[in-house]
Amino acid sequence: MHLYDAINQRRDTRSEFTGEPVAPEVLERILSAAHAAPSVGMSQPWDFVLVRDPDSLERFHSHVATERDTFAATLSGERAETFSRIKIEGIRESGLGIVVGYDPTRGGPDVLGRHAIADAGLYSVVCAIQNLWLAATAEGLGVGWVSFYREDFLRSLVGMPEHVRPVAWLCVGTVADLPEVPDLERFGWRHRSALSSVIHEERYAAGAP
Ligand SMILES: Cc1cc2nc3c(=O)[nH]c(=O)nc-3n(C[C@H](O)[C@H](O)[C@H](O)COP(=O)(O)O)c2cc1C
């Protein structure tokens, strides 16, 4: 698949999972793509925990449902009504969760390029996630990023040590196809902004153009 096609066809997937297991060689390829990501000081501060145990999927699903309710309780009127129609995860349907961790101790005490910006380690992990997401798209798989969770809960669910931060739960699985329009647009929650609204010439201009 052409890179720009993968970029444009990539979708956050929630409802489209078929439940068909991902072939091991395909899983290996998308994890290799993640592991090929750039990282500050070449620290490669990521870990991937593959979760397939139905009991773990169920426990995470139930935790996410509680967090969904917590968010829903902050909404009212049209926002509450619109949110109630949006599915926010496909944890059980995908059959595979990939928990992506950030280990700030990876790469030793002298990470080249992180002395002024501690978050550069976290940015590196997100680069790995995007690589995985695009590779999965090229493989015809769906990926859904779930962030409706408390880090302590997920850390303990998958046995991550205290210093490792769970950055994402990715629902990864076989899909019949990928939707053309993001769910959040389809349900009227938010729309993709125009490129011109985020480009600034020379200096940041608030509200321009
Ligand atoms: C950091 C991050 C966290 C996200 N968390 C969730 C989530 O908890 N549930 C969900 O349904 N989508 C989640 N998404 C997906 C976004 O809703 C989605 O990327 C956005 O609506 C644009 O749609 P698209 O990815 O299909 O282009 C998350 C995406 C990112 C990058």
PDB file of N, CA and C in Angstrom, residues 33-118:
ATOM      1  N   ALA A  33       7.310  -2.860  12.848  1.00  0.00           N
ATOM      2  CA  ALA A  33       7.141  -1.474  12.369  1.00  0.00           C
ATOM      3  C   ALA A  33       7.167  -0.523  13.564  1.00  0.00           C
ATOM      4  N   ALA A  34       6.492  -0.911  14.648  1.00  0.00           N
ATOM      5  CA  ALA A  34       6.499  -0.072  15.857  1.00  0.00           C
ATOM      6  C   ALA A  34       7.921   0.067  16.387  1.00  0.00           C
ATOM      7  N   HIS A  35       8.640  -1.042  16.412  1.00  0.00           N
ATOM      8  CA  HIS A  35       9.990  -1.071  16.986  1.00  0.00           C
ATOM      9  C   HIS A  35      11.010  -0.344  16.098  1.00  0.00           C
ATOM     10  N   ALA A  36      10.624  -0.043  14.858  1.00  0.00           N
ATOM     11  CA  ALA A  36      11.512   0.696  13.947  1.00  0.00           C
ATOM     12  C   ALA A  36      11.329   2.211  14.080  1.00  0.00           C
ATOM     13  N   ALA A  37      10.525   2.641  15.037  1.00  0.00           N
ATOM     14  CA  ALA A  37      10.216   4.072  15.161  1.00  0.00           C
ATOM     15  C   ALA A  37      11.434   4.874  15.628  1.00  0.00           C
ATOM     16  N   PRO A  38      11.418   6.172  15.346  1.00  0.00           N
ATOM     17  CA  PRO A  38      12.470   7.034  15.903  1.00  0.00           C
ATOM     18  C   PRO A  38      12.272   7.173  17.413  1.00  0.00           C
ATOM     19  N   SER A  39      13.371   7.412  18.138  1.00  0.00           N
ATOM     20  CA  SER A  39      13.234   7.625  19.584  1.00  0.00           C
ATOM     21  C   SER A  39      14.354   8.529  20.058  1.00  0.00           C
ATOM     22  N   VAL A  40      14.050   9.336  21.062  1.00  0.00           N
ATOM     23  CA  VAL A  40      15.032  10.292  21.566  1.00  0.00           C
ATOM     24  C   VAL A  40      16.255   9.532  22.091  1.00  0.00           C
ATOM     25  N   GLY A  41      17.436   9.946  21.627  1.00  0.00           N
ATOM     26  CA  GLY A  41      18.688   9.301  22.044  1.00  0.00           C
ATOM     27  C   GLY A  41      18.717   7.825  21.733  1.00  0.00           C
ATOM     28  N   MET A  42      17.868   7.388  20.801  1.00  0.00           N
ATOM     29  CA  MET A  42      17.705   5.971  20.454  1.00  0.00           C
ATOM     30  C   MET A  42      17.390   5.141  21.707  1.00  0.00           C
ATOM     31  N   SER A  43      16.617   5.734  22.579  1.00  0.00           N
ATOM     32  CA  SER A  43      16.313   5.068  23.858  1.00  0.00           C
ATOM     33  C   SER A  43      15.325   3.916  23.703  1.00  0.00           C
ATOM     34  N   GLN A  44      14.524   3.934  22.632  1.00  0.00           N
ATOM     35  CA  GLN A  44      13.538   2.861  22.381  1.00  0.00           C
ATOM     36  C   GLN A  44      12.778   2.507  23.664  1.00  0.00           C
ATOM     37  N   PRO A  45      12.087   3.498  24.228  1.00  0.00           N
ATOM     38  CA  PRO A  45      11.546   3.320  25.579  1.00  0.00           C
ATOM     39  C   PRO A  45      10.183   2.621  25.644  1.00  0.00           C
ATOM     40  N   TRP A  46       9.857   1.835  24.626  1.00  0.00           N
ATOM     41  CA  TRP A  46       8.527   1.215  24.552  1.00  0.00           C
ATOM     42  C   TRP A  46       8.546  -0.251  24.956  1.00  0.00           C
ATOM     43  N   ASP A  47       7.387  -0.735  25.397  1.00  0.00           N
ATOM     44  CA  ASP A  47       7.129  -2.160  25.616  1.00  0.00           C
ATOM     45  C   ASP A  47       5.725  -2.435  25.099  1.00  0.00           C
ATOM     46  N   PHE A  48       5.506  -3.656  24.658  1.00  0.00           N
ATOM     47  CA  PHE A  48       4.189  -4.040  24.133  1.00  0.00           C
ATOM     48  C   PHE A  48       3.719  -5.288  24.866  1.00  0.00           C
ATOM     49  N   VAL A  49       2.643  -5.180  25.595  1.00  0.00           N
ATOM     50  CA  VAL A  49       2.087  -6.346  26.294  1.00  0.00           C
ATOM     51  C   VAL A  49       0.883  -6.826  25.477  1.00  0.00           C
ATOM     52  N   LEU A  50       0.963  -8.065  25.002  1.00  0.00           N
ATOM     53  CA  LEU A  50      -0.119  -8.610  24.168  1.00  0.00           C
ATOM     54  C   LEU A  50      -1.125  -9.301  25.083  1.00  0.00           C
ATOM     55  N   VAL A  51      -2.350  -8.828  25.080  1.00  0.00           N
ATOM     56  CA  VAL A  51      -3.375  -9.358  25.988  1.00  0.00           C
ATOM     57  C   VAL A  51      -4.475 -10.034  25.172  1.00  0.00           C
ATOM     58  N   ARG A  52      -4.629 -11.359  25.417  1.00  0.00           N
ATOM     59  CA  ARG A  52      -5.672 -12.103  24.695  1.00  0.00           C
ATOM     60  C   ARG A  52      -6.618 -12.837  25.651  1.00  0.00           C
ATOM     61  N   ASP A  53      -6.202 -12.976  26.898  1.00  0.00           N
ATOM     62  CA  ASP A  53      -6.992 -13.723  27.878  1.00  0.00           C
ATOM     63  C   ASP A  53      -8.388 -13.076  28.008  1.00  0.00           C
ATOM     64  N   PRO A  54      -9.458 -13.842  27.711  1.00  0.00           N
ATOM     65  CA  PRO A  54     -10.807 -13.260  27.743  1.00  0.00           C
ATOM     66  C   PRO A  54     -11.151 -12.628  29.090  1.00  0.00           C
ATOM     67  N   ASP A  55     -10.601 -13.173  30.166  1.00  0.00           N
ATOM     68  CA  ASP A  55     -10.878 -12.613  31.490  1.00  0.00           C
ATOM     69  C   ASP A  55     -10.255 -11.209  31.615  1.00  0.00           C
ATOM     70  N   SER A  56      -9.031 -11.053  31.097  1.00  0.00           N
ATOM     71  CA  SER A  56      -8.387  -9.725  31.140  1.00  0.00           C
ATOM     72  C   SER A  56      -9.133  -8.737  30.247  1.00  0.00           C
ATOM     73  N   LEU A  57      -9.561  -9.217  29.065  1.00  0.00           N
ATOM     74  CA  LEU A  57     -10.295  -8.328  28.156  1.00  0.00           C
ATOM     75  C   LEU A  57     -11.591  -7.876  28.824  1.00  0.00           C
ATOM     76  N   GLU A  58     -12.247  -8.800  29.498  1.00  0.00           N
ATOM     77  CA  GLU A  58     -13.508  -8.487  30.163  1.00  0.00           C
ATOM     78  C   GLU A  58     -13.287  -7.481  31.306  1.00  0.00           C
ATOM     79  N   ARG A  59     -12.236  -7.710  32.074  1.00  0.00           N
ATOM     80  CA  ARG A  59     -11.960  -6.812  33.207  1.00  0.00           C
ATOM     81  C   ARG A  59     -11.625  -5.408  32.714  1.00  0.00           C
ATOM     82  N   PHE A  60     -10.867  -5.325  31.615  1.00  0.00           N
ATOM     83  CA  PHE A  60     -10.536  -3.996  31.101  1.00  0.00           C
ATOM     84  C   PHE A  60     -11.792  -3.338  30.522  1.00  0.00           C
ATOM     85  N   HIS A  61     -12.572  -4.121  29.798  1.00  0.00           N
ATOM     86  CA  HIS A  61     -13.818  -3.602  29.216  1.00  0.00           C
ATOM     87  C   HIS A  61     -14.698  -2.989  30.313  1.00  0.00           C
ATOM     88  N   SER A  62     -14.801  -3.696  31.418  1.00  0.00           N
ATOM     89  CA  SER A  62     -15.674  -3.239  32.489  1.00  0.00           C
ATOM     90  C   SER A  62     -15.122  -1.961  33.157  1.00  0.00           C
ATOM     91  N   HIS A  63     -13.794  -1.881  33.292  1.00  0.00           N
ATOM     92  CA  HIS A  63     -13.169  -0.664  33.833  1.00  0.00           C
ATOM     93  C   HIS A  63     -13.430   0.526  32.899  1.00  0.00           C
ATOM     94  N   VAL A  64     -13.289   0.289  31.593  1.00  0.00           N
ATOM     95  CA  VAL A  64     -13.496   1.354  30.607  1.00  0.00           C
ATOM     96  C   VAL A  64     -14.965   1.809  30.622  1.00  0.00           C
ATOM     97  N   ALA A  65     -15.869   0.879  30.834  1.00  0.00           N
ATOM     98  CA  ALA A  65     -17.302   1.238  30.898  1.00  0.00           C
ATOM     99  C   ALA A  65     -17.542   2.192  32.071  1.00  0.00           C
ATOM    100  N   THR A  66     -16.858   1.948  33.190  1.00  0.00           N
ATOM    101  CA  THR A  66     -17.003   2.834  34.357  1.00  0.00           C
ATOM    102  C   THR A  66     -16.454   4.227  34.037  1.00  0.00           C
ATOM    103  N   GLU A  67     -15.298   4.255  33.356  1.00  0.00           N
ATOM    104  CA  GLU A  67     -14.698   5.547  33.004  1.00  0.00           C
ATOM    105  C   GLU A  67     -15.541   6.283  31.967  1.00  0.00           C
ATOM    106  N   ARG A  68     -16.199   5.522  31.111  1.00  0.00           N
ATOM    107  CA  ARG A  68     -17.109   6.142  30.146  1.00  0.00           C
ATOM    108  C   ARG A  68     -18.237   6.858  30.906  1.00  0.00           C
ATOM    109  N   ASP A  69     -18.759   6.174  31.921  1.00  0.00           N
ATOM    110  CA  ASP A  69     -19.829   6.770  32.733  1.00  0.00           C
ATOM    111  C   ASP A  69     -19.343   8.027  33.451  1.00  0.00           C
ATOM    112  N   THR A  70     -18.084   7.975  33.924  1.00  0.00           N
ATOM    113  CA  THR A  70     -17.517   9.137  34.620  1.00  0.00           C
ATOM    114  C   THR A  70     -17.476  10.344  33.679  1.00  0.00           C
ATOM    115  N   PHE A  71     -17.046  10.100  32.443  1.00  0.00           N
ATOM    116  CA  PHE A  71     -16.996  11.204  31.470  1.00  0.00           C
ATOM    117  C   PHE A  71     -18.412  11.655  31.106  1.00  0.00           C
ATOM    118  N   ALA A  72     -19.288  10.685  30.895  1.00  0.00           N
ATOM    119  CA  ALA A  72     -20.668  11.011  30.493  1.00  0.00           C
ATOM    120  C   ALA A  72     -21.342  11.901  31.539  1.00  0.00           C
ATOM    121  N   ALA A  73     -20.997  11.668  32.811  1.00  0.00           N
ATOM    122  CA  ALA A  73     -21.617  12.438  33.897  1.00  0.00           C
ATOM    123  C   ALA A  73     -21.201  13.914  33.865  1.00  0.00           C
ATOM    124  N   THR A  74     -20.124  14.237  33.125  1.00  0.00           N
ATOM    125  CA  THR A  74     -19.680  15.635  33.033  1.00  0.00           C
ATOM    126  C   THR A  74     -20.389  16.374  31.901  1.00  0.00           C
ATOM    127  N   LEU A  75     -21.173  15.648  31.111  1.00  0.00           N
ATOM    128  CA  LEU A  75     -21.809  16.232  29.922  1.00  0.00           C
ATOM    129  C   LEU A  75     -23.278  16.533  30.191  1.00  0.00           C
ATOM    130  N   SER A  76     -23.817  17.433  29.373  1.00  0.00           N
ATOM    131  CA  SER A  76     -25.265  17.666  29.464  1.00  0.00           C
ATOM    132  C   SER A  76     -25.782  18.042  28.076  1.00  0.00           C
ATOM    133  N   GLY A  77     -27.087  18.067  27.930  1.00  0.00           N
ATOM    134  CA  GLY A  77     -27.739  18.512  26.700  1.00  0.00           C
ATOM    135  C   GLY A  77     -27.298  17.734  25.478  1.00  0.00           C
ATOM    136  N   GLU A  78     -27.028  18.486  24.407  1.00  0.00           N
ATOM    137  CA  GLU A  78     -26.686  17.866  23.116  1.00  0.00           C
ATOM    138  C   GLU A  78     -25.414  17.020  23.208  1.00  0.00           C
ATOM    139  N   ARG A  79     -24.405  17.487  24.014  1.00  0.00           N
ATOM    140  CA  ARG A  79     -23.143  16.727  24.141  1.00  0.00           C
ATOM    141  C   ARG A  79     -23.400  15.351  24.769  1.00  0.00           C
ATOM    142  N   ALA A  80     -24.226  15.342  25.790  1.00  0.00           N
ATOM    143  CA  ALA A  80     -24.536  14.075  26.473  1.00  0.00           C
ATOM    144  C   ALA A  80     -25.275  13.137  25.517  1.00  0.00           C
ATOM    145  N   GLU A  81     -26.188  13.693  24.763  1.00  0.00           N
ATOM    146  CA  GLU A  81     -26.994  12.876  23.849  1.00  0.00           C
ATOM    147  C   GLU A  81     -26.116  12.320  22.719  1.00  0.00           C
ATOM    148  N   THR A  82     -25.261  13.180  22.166  1.00  0.00           N
ATOM    149  CA  THR A  82     -24.384  12.734  21.074  1.00  0.00           C
ATOM    150  C   THR A  82     -23.400  11.679  21.584  1.00  0.00           C
ATOM    151  N   PHE A  83     -22.800  11.942  22.741  1.00  0.00           N
ATOM    152  CA  PHE A  83     -21.821  10.984  23.281  1.00  0.00           C
ATOM    153  C   PHE A  83     -22.470   9.623  23.530  1.00  0.00           C
ATOM    154  N   SER A  84     -23.710   9.614  23.942  1.00  0.00           N
ATOM    155  CA  SER A  84     -24.375   8.349  24.281  1.00  0.00           C
ATOM    156  C   SER A  84     -24.466   7.422  23.064  1.00  0.00           C
ATOM    157  N   ARG A  85     -24.361   7.996  21.866  1.00  0.00           N
ATOM    158  CA  ARG A  85     -24.484   7.177  20.650  1.00  0.00           C
ATOM    159  C   ARG A  85     -23.130   6.710  20.112  1.00  0.00           C
ATOM    160  N   ILE A  86     -22.035   7.151  20.735  1.00  0.00           N
ATOM    161  CA  ILE A  86     -20.696   6.835  20.198  1.00  0.00           C
ATOM    162  C   ILE A  86     -20.078   5.656  20.944  1.00  0.00           C
ATOM    163  N   LYS A  87     -19.666   4.651  20.179  1.00  0.00           N
ATOM    164  CA  LYS A  87     -18.942   3.512  20.760  1.00  0.00           C
ATOM    165  C   LYS A  87     -17.489   3.944  20.933  1.00  0.00           C
ATOM    166  N   ILE A  88     -16.899   3.657  22.081  1.00  0.00           N
ATOM    167  CA  ILE A  88     -15.542   4.166  22.328  1.00  0.00           C
ATOM    168  C   ILE A  88     -14.496   3.064  22.408  1.00  0.00           C
ATOM    169  N   GLU A  89     -14.876   1.823  22.185  1.00  0.00           N
ATOM    170  CA  GLU A  89     -13.873   0.760  22.245  1.00  0.00           C
ATOM    171  C   GLU A  89     -14.405  -0.542  21.638  1.00  0.00           C
ATOM    172  N   GLY A  90     -13.440  -1.397  21.208  1.00  0.00           N
ATOM    173  CA  GLY A  90     -13.806  -2.728  20.726  1.00  0.00           C
ATOM    174  C   GLY A  90     -12.921  -3.756  21.420  1.00  0.00           C
ATOM    175  N   ILE A  91     -12.831  -3.639  22.741  1.00  0.00           N
ATOM    176  CA  ILE A  91     -11.872  -4.431  23.527  1.00  0.00           C
ATOM    177  C   ILE A  91     -12.125  -5.935  23.394  1.00  0.00           C
ATOM    178  N   ARG A  92     -13.374  -6.341  23.589  1.00  0.00           N
ATOM    179  CA  ARG A  92     -13.675  -7.782  23.546  1.00  0.00           C
ATOM    180  C   ARG A  92     -13.782  -8.278  22.108  1.00  0.00           C
ATOM    181  N   GLU A  93     -14.360  -7.440  21.231  1.00  0.00           N
ATOM    182  CA  GLU A  93     -14.594  -7.851  19.842  1.00  0.00           C
ATOM    183  C   GLU A  93     -13.293  -8.053  19.074  1.00  0.00           C
ATOM    184  N   SER A  94     -12.268  -7.239  19.374  1.00  0.00           N
ATOM    185  CA  SER A  94     -11.002  -7.345  18.630  1.00  0.00           C
ATOM    186  C   SER A  94     -10.263  -8.622  19.025  1.00  0.00           C
ATOM    187  N   GLY A  95     -10.402  -9.023  20.286  1.00  0.00           N
ATOM    188  CA  GLY A  95      -9.741 -10.249  20.765  1.00  0.00           C
ATOM    189  C   GLY A  95      -8.276 -10.076  21.105  1.00  0.00           C
ATOM    190  N   LEU A  96      -7.713  -8.905  20.803  1.00  0.00           N
ATOM    191  CA  LEU A  96      -6.299  -8.659  21.121  1.00  0.00           C
ATOM    192  C   LEU A  96      -6.128  -7.211  21.573  1.00  0.00           C
ATOM    193  N   GLY A  97      -5.589  -7.056  22.762  1.00  0.00           N
ATOM    194  CA  GLY A  97      -5.213  -5.728  23.227  1.00  0.00           C
ATOM    195  C   GLY A  97      -3.697  -5.649  23.256  1.00  0.00           C
ATOM    196  N   ILE A  98      -3.167  -4.538  22.749  1.00  0.00           N
ATOM    197  CA  ILE A  98      -1.724  -4.305  22.886  1.00  0.00           C
ATOM    198  C   ILE A  98      -1.565  -3.106  23.819  1.00  0.00           C
ATOM    199  N   VAL A  99      -1.024  -3.381  24.999  1.00  0.00           N
ATOM    200  CA  VAL A  99      -0.795  -2.298  25.951  1.00  0.00           C
ATOM    201  C   VAL A  99       0.615  -1.780  25.697  1.00  0.00           C
ATOM    202  N   VAL A 100       0.699  -0.499  25.371  1.00  0.00           N
ATOM    203  CA  VAL A 100       1.997   0.086  25.044  1.00  0.00           C
ATOM    204  C   VAL A 100       2.505   0.834  26.274  1.00  0.00           C
ATOM    205  N   GLY A 101       3.695   0.468  26.713  1.00  0.00           N
ATOM    206  CA  GLY A 101       4.264   1.077  27.909  1.00  0.00           C
ATOM    207  C   GLY A 101       5.424   2.009  27.564  1.00  0.00           C
ATOM    208  N   TYR A 102       5.608   2.998  28.450  1.00  0.00           N
ATOM    209  CA  TYR A 102       6.757   3.911  28.335  1.00  0.00           C
ATOM    210  C   TYR A 102       7.658   3.711  29.550  1.00  0.00           C
ATOM    211  N   ASP A 103       8.897   3.305  29.279  1.00  0.00           N
ATOM    212  CA  ASP A 103       9.861   3.078  30.363  1.00  0.00           C
ATOM    213  C   ASP A 103      10.919   4.186  30.317  1.00  0.00           C
ATOM    214  N   PRO A 104      10.815   5.191  31.196  1.00  0.00           N
ATOM    215  CA  PRO A 104      11.758   6.315  31.151  1.00  0.00           C
ATOM    216  C   PRO A 104      13.178   5.945  31.554  1.00  0.00           C
ATOM    217  N   THR A 105      13.374   4.737  32.110  1.00  0.00           N
ATOM    218  CA  THR A 105      14.737   4.339  32.495  1.00  0.00           C
ATOM    219  C   THR A 105      15.488   3.694  31.319  1.00  0.00           C
ATOM    220  N   ARG A 106      14.758   3.386  30.256  1.00  0.00           N
ATOM    221  CA  ARG A 106      15.384   2.746  29.089  1.00  0.00           C
ATOM    222  C   ARG A 106      16.392   3.717  28.470  1.00  0.00           C
ATOM    223  N   GLY A 107      17.535   3.228  28.134  1.00  0.00           N
ATOM    224  CA  GLY A 107      18.537   4.094  27.499  1.00  0.00           C
ATOM    225  C   GLY A 107      19.492   4.716  28.511  1.00  0.00           C
ATOM    226  N   GLY A 108      19.370   4.314  29.793  1.00  0.00           N
ATOM    227  CA  GLY A 108      20.328   4.784  30.797  1.00  0.00           C
ATOM    228  C   GLY A 108      20.033   6.193  31.281  1.00  0.00           C
ATOM    229  N   PRO A 109      20.927   6.721  32.120  1.00  0.00           N
ATOM    230  CA  PRO A 109      20.667   8.032  32.730  1.00  0.00           C
ATOM    231  C   PRO A 109      20.956   9.209  31.785  1.00  0.00           C
ATOM    232  N   ASP A 110      21.696   8.973  30.708  1.00  0.00           N
ATOM    233  CA  ASP A 110      22.116  10.094  29.847  1.00  0.00           C
ATOM    234  C   ASP A 110      21.462  10.007  28.472  1.00  0.00           C
ATOM    235  N   VAL A 111      20.160  10.113  28.446  1.00  0.00           N
ATOM    236  CA  VAL A 111      19.474  10.003  27.154  1.00  0.00           C
ATOM    237  C   VAL A 111      19.755  11.267  26.333  1.00  0.00           C
ATOM    238  N   LEU A 112      20.379  11.054  25.186  1.00  0.00           N
ATOM    239  CA  LEU A 112      20.804  12.171  24.340  1.00  0.00           C
ATOM    240  C   LEU A 112      19.579  12.875  23.762  1.00  0.00           C
ATOM    241  N   GLY A 113      19.384  14.140  24.185  1.00  0.00           N
ATOM    242  CA  GLY A 113      18.277  14.910  23.624  1.00  0.00           C
ATOM    243  C   GLY A 113      17.087  15.032  24.552  1.00  0.00           C
ATOM    244  N   ARG A 114      17.180  14.445  25.761  1.00  0.00           N
ATOM    245  CA  ARG A 114      16.027  14.495  26.665  1.00  0.00           C
ATOM    246  C   ARG A 114      16.285  15.392  27.878  1.00  0.00           C
ATOM    247  N   HIS A 115      17.489  16.012  27.929  1.00  0.00           N
ATOM    248  CA  HIS A 115      17.823  16.759  29.151  1.00  0.00           C
ATOM    249  C   HIS A 115      16.892  17.942  29.381  1.00  0.00           C
ATOM    250  N   ALA A 116      16.407  18.572  28.298  1.00  0.00           N
ATOM    251  CA  ALA A 116      15.574  19.767  28.457  1.00  0.00           C
ATOM    252  C   ALA A 116      14.084  19.453  28.337  1.00  0.00           C
ATOM    253  N   ILE A 117      13.766  18.359  27.673  1.00  0.00           N
ATOM    254  CA  ILE A 117      12.351  18.032  27.428  1.00  0.00           C
ATOM    255  C   ILE A 117      12.108  16.585  27.839  1.00  0.00           C
ATOM    256  N   ALA A 118      11.661  16.407  29.067  1.00  0.00           N
ATOM    257  CA  ALA A 118      11.435  15.049  29.588  1.00  0.00           C
ATOM    258  C   ALA A 118      10.404  14.303  28.742  1.00  0.00           C
TER     259      ALA A 118
END
